[in-house]
Amino acid sequence: MANRHVPRLTASSARHMAAAMQALSPRLITLDGLRGLAVMGILLMNIAGFALPDAAYFNPLAYGPGDPADLLLWVGEFVLVDGKMRALFSLLFGASLLLVLDRARAAGEDSERAHFRRMGWLLFFGLVHFYLIWHGDILVLYAVIGCAAWFFSEASTRNLLRWGIALIALQAVIHGAAFAGTLAAGQGSAAWQAVQEDFGIPSASAIARDLALHRGSYAGLVWHRVSESGLMPFTQIFLFGAETLGFMLLGMAGLRSGFLTGQWDLARYRRCLAIGYGIGLPLSLLLAGACWWSGFDAWMMFAAALPLGVPARPFLLLGHVALGLLWLTGGTSSLRHRVAAAGRAAFTNYLGASLLMTGLFYGYGAGLFGKVDRFGLLAIVVAIWALMLLWSPFWLDRCRYGPLEWLWRSLARGQIQSMRK
């Protein structure tokens, strides 16, 4: 009778005990540092979306001189950054999501309610971001997919890995079907024309419309997002949802296994780096070469952006994460501290970058849209990185949270959170 109320220690309960211990531990500099690298890296790709006509994001010949230096810069960004920073963001979002759930469970709170309130407010922020600030938002996607990720939050590490890999493979199939369907529409169809405009070299009239729109009024931009692109935040769920969920689940597995918390020995991280770059770099370089050799043909760029871009992404992500973790666990330094602080304030840095960039490039601000070449944009990115690395530690040395992190947390919890340390 004395033992009837003693719970049996199952594998599931053991995982929950380990999660509880981790949830109550101090902040994980590895997660903060990787998040800081991600928010800086994603700006490197997003800058073209802020500053140039849409097709220039995918095709270096769509706008600008297209000289060898310009093309080589595009190759470097395509191989190392394009899609990889979004994958890293998704991976870390999944890990952070699980950490918040584990922390709530360890504190005896209603983790389900807390999670869905967080995702609901993130959806709100994402919609505001898309319609009122910039059309390249990913927060809506993360909010919706983050709700789906909750259903996997008690899965084993092995099952998280299996589901993650399967979902990324499913994304490649979805992209392949979208590519085949567009190709089958036939020359002269609206779908073919859209491929030429979005991935090839747009007509002079299309470029002129894009320049006029982004150099025009704020009201005109908002109306265009509402009337012409109103469903875009939700179509992304079809275009990238499976892959995003897959990377989130891999992030949850990375947290559970200790990979993302720096608990593996250095030799294992070095092996991951070698495997990730050894497979991912040749695949991505081969794809970049195919784009170049095709003369940056619209259909080749379409294929590279969707189905053909998927296989290399997980491997390059693995290489990037392993390299980042080797650096972050290599001792203390001022730069590591600053990068980790930028990661702790990643939400503020992400939305703050949108405000700064749209103010710099759009017509209601400095109006530099389409007036700065890719190397000039790279200099602007470096300047914004420096700003992130300066203000983030200054703020967080005095406050518990970044400004928007504090707002999100207060709204999700339904009460004002303490800001000052």
mmCIF file of C-alpha atoms in Angstrom, residues 243-383:
data_model
loop_
_atom_site.group_PDB
_atom_site.id
_atom_site.type_symbol
_atom_site.label_atom_id
_atom_site.label_comp_id
_atom_site.label_asym_id
_atom_site.label_seq_id
_atom_site.Cartn_x
_atom_site.Cartn_y
_atom_site.Cartn_z
ATOM 1 C CA GLU A 243 9.631 22.336 -44.661
ATOM 2 C CA THR A 244 9.200 24.925 -41.892
ATOM 3 C CA LEU A 245 7.525 22.383 -39.626
ATOM 4 C CA GLY A 246 10.239 19.882 -40.499
ATOM 5 C CA PHE A 247 12.998 22.238 -39.429
ATOM 6 C CA MET A 248 11.096 23.163 -36.268
ATOM 7 C CA LEU A 249 10.894 19.488 -35.340
ATOM 8 C CA LEU A 250 14.609 19.074 -36.031
ATOM 9 C CA GLY A 251 15.191 22.033 -33.715
ATOM 10 C CA MET A 252 13.138 20.338 -31.008
ATOM 11 C CA ALA A 253 15.198 17.174 -31.505
ATOM 12 C CA GLY A 254 18.384 19.249 -31.358
ATOM 13 C CA LEU A 255 17.338 20.686 -28.013
ATOM 14 C CA ARG A 256 16.315 17.300 -26.600
ATOM 15 C CA SER A 257 19.526 15.599 -27.711
ATOM 16 C CA GLY A 258 21.821 18.323 -26.365
ATOM 17 C CA PHE A 259 23.130 19.154 -29.853
ATOM 18 C CA LEU A 260 21.892 22.760 -29.771
ATOM 19 C CA THR A 261 22.900 23.310 -26.148
ATOM 20 C CA GLY A 262 26.594 22.583 -26.733
ATOM 21 C CA GLN A 263 26.566 19.321 -24.774
ATOM 22 C CA TRP A 264 28.168 17.193 -27.476
ATOM 23 C CA ASP A 265 31.932 16.761 -27.583
ATOM 24 C CA LEU A 266 33.900 18.834 -30.066
ATOM 25 C CA ALA A 267 34.735 15.868 -32.280
ATOM 26 C CA ARG A 268 31.037 15.216 -32.956
ATOM 27 C CA TYR A 269 30.454 18.843 -33.902
ATOM 28 C CA ARG A 270 33.448 18.695 -36.250
ATOM 29 C CA ARG A 271 32.030 15.563 -37.880
ATOM 30 C CA CYS A 272 28.686 17.319 -38.339
ATOM 31 C CA LEU A 273 30.476 20.283 -39.897
ATOM 32 C CA ALA A 274 32.369 18.016 -42.297
ATOM 33 C CA ILE A 275 29.245 16.062 -43.281
ATOM 34 C CA GLY A 276 27.098 19.181 -43.655
ATOM 35 C CA TYR A 277 29.527 21.157 -45.774
ATOM 36 C CA GLY A 278 30.929 18.079 -47.523
ATOM 37 C CA ILE A 279 27.508 17.276 -48.983
ATOM 38 C CA GLY A 280 25.716 20.638 -48.932
ATOM 39 C CA LEU A 281 28.382 22.850 -50.492
ATOM 40 C CA PRO A 282 28.897 20.740 -53.656
ATOM 41 C CA LEU A 283 25.125 20.433 -54.146
ATOM 42 C CA SER A 284 24.552 24.166 -53.705
ATOM 43 C CA LEU A 285 27.562 25.132 -55.846
ATOM 44 C CA LEU A 286 26.385 22.774 -58.584
ATOM 45 C CA LEU A 287 22.953 24.390 -58.525
ATOM 46 C CA ALA A 288 24.469 27.893 -58.632
ATOM 47 C CA GLY A 289 26.620 26.788 -61.569
ATOM 48 C CA ALA A 290 23.568 25.461 -63.402
ATOM 49 C CA CYS A 291 21.865 28.823 -62.924
ATOM 50 C CA TRP A 292 24.924 30.667 -64.277
ATOM 51 C CA TRP A 293 25.392 28.307 -67.236
ATOM 52 C CA SER A 294 21.718 28.666 -68.167
ATOM 53 C CA GLY A 295 22.213 32.414 -68.442
ATOM 54 C CA PHE A 296 19.963 32.765 -65.364
ATOM 55 C CA ASP A 297 17.031 31.427 -67.344
ATOM 56 C CA ALA A 298 13.693 32.041 -65.616
ATOM 57 C CA TRP A 299 12.740 28.351 -65.463
ATOM 58 C CA MET A 300 16.128 27.385 -64.080
ATOM 59 C CA MET A 301 15.839 30.072 -61.402
ATOM 60 C CA PHE A 302 12.299 28.899 -60.601
ATOM 61 C CA ALA A 303 13.550 25.323 -60.177
ATOM 62 C CA ALA A 304 16.509 26.467 -58.066
ATOM 63 C CA ALA A 305 14.261 28.524 -55.798
ATOM 64 C CA LEU A 306 11.768 25.700 -55.212
ATOM 65 C CA PRO A 307 12.328 21.946 -55.783
ATOM 66 C CA LEU A 308 16.065 21.852 -56.529
ATOM 67 C CA GLY A 309 16.949 24.089 -53.603
ATOM 68 C CA VAL A 310 15.553 21.746 -50.954
ATOM 69 C CA PRO A 311 18.103 18.854 -50.898
ATOM 70 C CA ALA A 312 21.179 20.958 -50.058
ATOM 71 C CA ARG A 313 19.464 23.039 -47.379
ATOM 72 C CA PRO A 314 19.464 20.583 -44.447
ATOM 73 C CA PHE A 315 23.130 19.735 -45.010
ATOM 74 C CA LEU A 316 24.274 23.348 -45.193
ATOM 75 C CA LEU A 317 22.138 24.077 -42.148
ATOM 76 C CA LEU A 318 23.932 21.287 -40.293
ATOM 77 C CA GLY A 319 27.301 22.730 -41.312
ATOM 78 C CA HIS A 320 26.325 26.276 -40.316
ATOM 79 C CA VAL A 321 24.974 25.183 -36.931
ATOM 80 C CA ALA A 322 27.985 22.998 -36.151
ATOM 81 C CA LEU A 323 30.361 25.828 -37.095
ATOM 82 C CA GLY A 324 28.368 28.303 -35.013
ATOM 83 C CA LEU A 325 28.343 25.985 -31.997
ATOM 84 C CA LEU A 326 32.087 25.362 -32.249
ATOM 85 C CA TRP A 327 32.611 29.118 -32.151
ATOM 86 C CA LEU A 328 30.057 29.835 -29.412
ATOM 87 C CA THR A 329 31.441 27.144 -27.117
ATOM 88 C CA GLY A 330 35.034 28.253 -27.685
ATOM 89 C CA GLY A 331 35.188 30.524 -24.625
ATOM 90 C CA THR A 332 33.957 33.983 -23.725
ATOM 91 C CA SER A 333 34.552 37.110 -25.765
ATOM 92 C CA SER A 334 32.966 40.491 -26.304
ATOM 93 C CA LEU A 335 31.808 39.516 -29.802
ATOM 94 C CA ARG A 336 30.135 36.314 -28.585
ATOM 95 C CA HIS A 337 28.389 38.309 -25.866
ATOM 96 C CA ARG A 338 27.144 40.837 -28.412
ATOM 97 C CA VAL A 339 25.943 38.214 -30.893
ATOM 98 C CA ALA A 340 24.092 36.368 -28.107
ATOM 99 C CA ALA A 341 22.490 39.658 -27.022
ATOM 100 C CA ALA A 342 21.346 40.259 -30.618
ATOM 101 C CA GLY A 343 19.772 36.793 -30.460
ATOM 102 C CA ARG A 344 18.004 37.503 -27.173
ATOM 103 C CA ALA A 345 16.470 40.540 -28.871
ATOM 104 C CA ALA A 346 15.959 38.782 -32.236
ATOM 105 C CA PHE A 347 12.259 39.675 -32.450
ATOM 106 C CA THR A 348 13.033 43.370 -31.955
ATOM 107 C CA ASN A 349 16.000 43.185 -34.319
ATOM 108 C CA TYR A 350 13.965 41.437 -37.026
ATOM 109 C CA LEU A 351 11.064 43.901 -36.960
ATOM 110 C CA GLY A 352 13.381 46.835 -36.263
ATOM 111 C CA ALA A 353 15.377 46.000 -39.398
ATOM 112 C CA SER A 354 12.138 46.064 -41.408
ATOM 113 C CA LEU A 355 11.302 49.524 -40.068
ATOM 114 C CA LEU A 356 14.795 50.844 -40.767
ATOM 115 C CA MET A 357 15.066 49.316 -44.248
ATOM 116 C CA THR A 358 11.620 50.369 -45.450
ATOM 117 C CA GLY A 359 12.273 53.854 -44.077
ATOM 118 C CA LEU A 360 15.561 53.964 -45.976
ATOM 119 C CA PHE A 361 14.377 52.577 -49.317
ATOM 120 C CA TYR A 362 10.673 53.368 -49.702
ATOM 121 C CA GLY A 363 9.201 56.572 -51.037
ATOM 122 C CA TYR A 364 7.763 57.709 -47.706
ATOM 123 C CA GLY A 365 11.335 57.649 -46.318
ATOM 124 C CA ALA A 366 14.656 58.291 -48.016
ATOM 125 C CA GLY A 367 13.378 56.842 -51.307
ATOM 126 C CA LEU A 368 16.508 54.842 -52.231
ATOM 127 C CA PHE A 369 14.567 51.926 -53.735
ATOM 128 C CA GLY A 370 16.372 50.678 -56.853
ATOM 129 C CA LYS A 371 19.189 53.224 -56.446
ATOM 130 C CA VAL A 372 21.798 51.178 -54.558
ATOM 131 C CA ASP A 373 23.741 48.287 -56.134
ATOM 132 C CA ARG A 374 24.367 44.951 -54.433
ATOM 133 C CA PHE A 375 27.748 45.950 -53.008
ATOM 134 C CA GLY A 376 26.233 49.128 -51.625
ATOM 135 C CA LEU A 377 23.494 47.014 -50.050
ATOM 136 C CA LEU A 378 26.150 44.791 -48.494
ATOM 137 C CA ALA A 379 27.691 47.847 -46.830
ATOM 138 C CA ILE A 380 24.277 48.816 -45.443
ATOM 139 C CA VAL A 381 23.835 45.294 -44.044
ATOM 140 C CA VAL A 382 27.196 45.513 -42.263
ATOM 141 C CA ALA A 383 26.158 48.863 -40.774
#
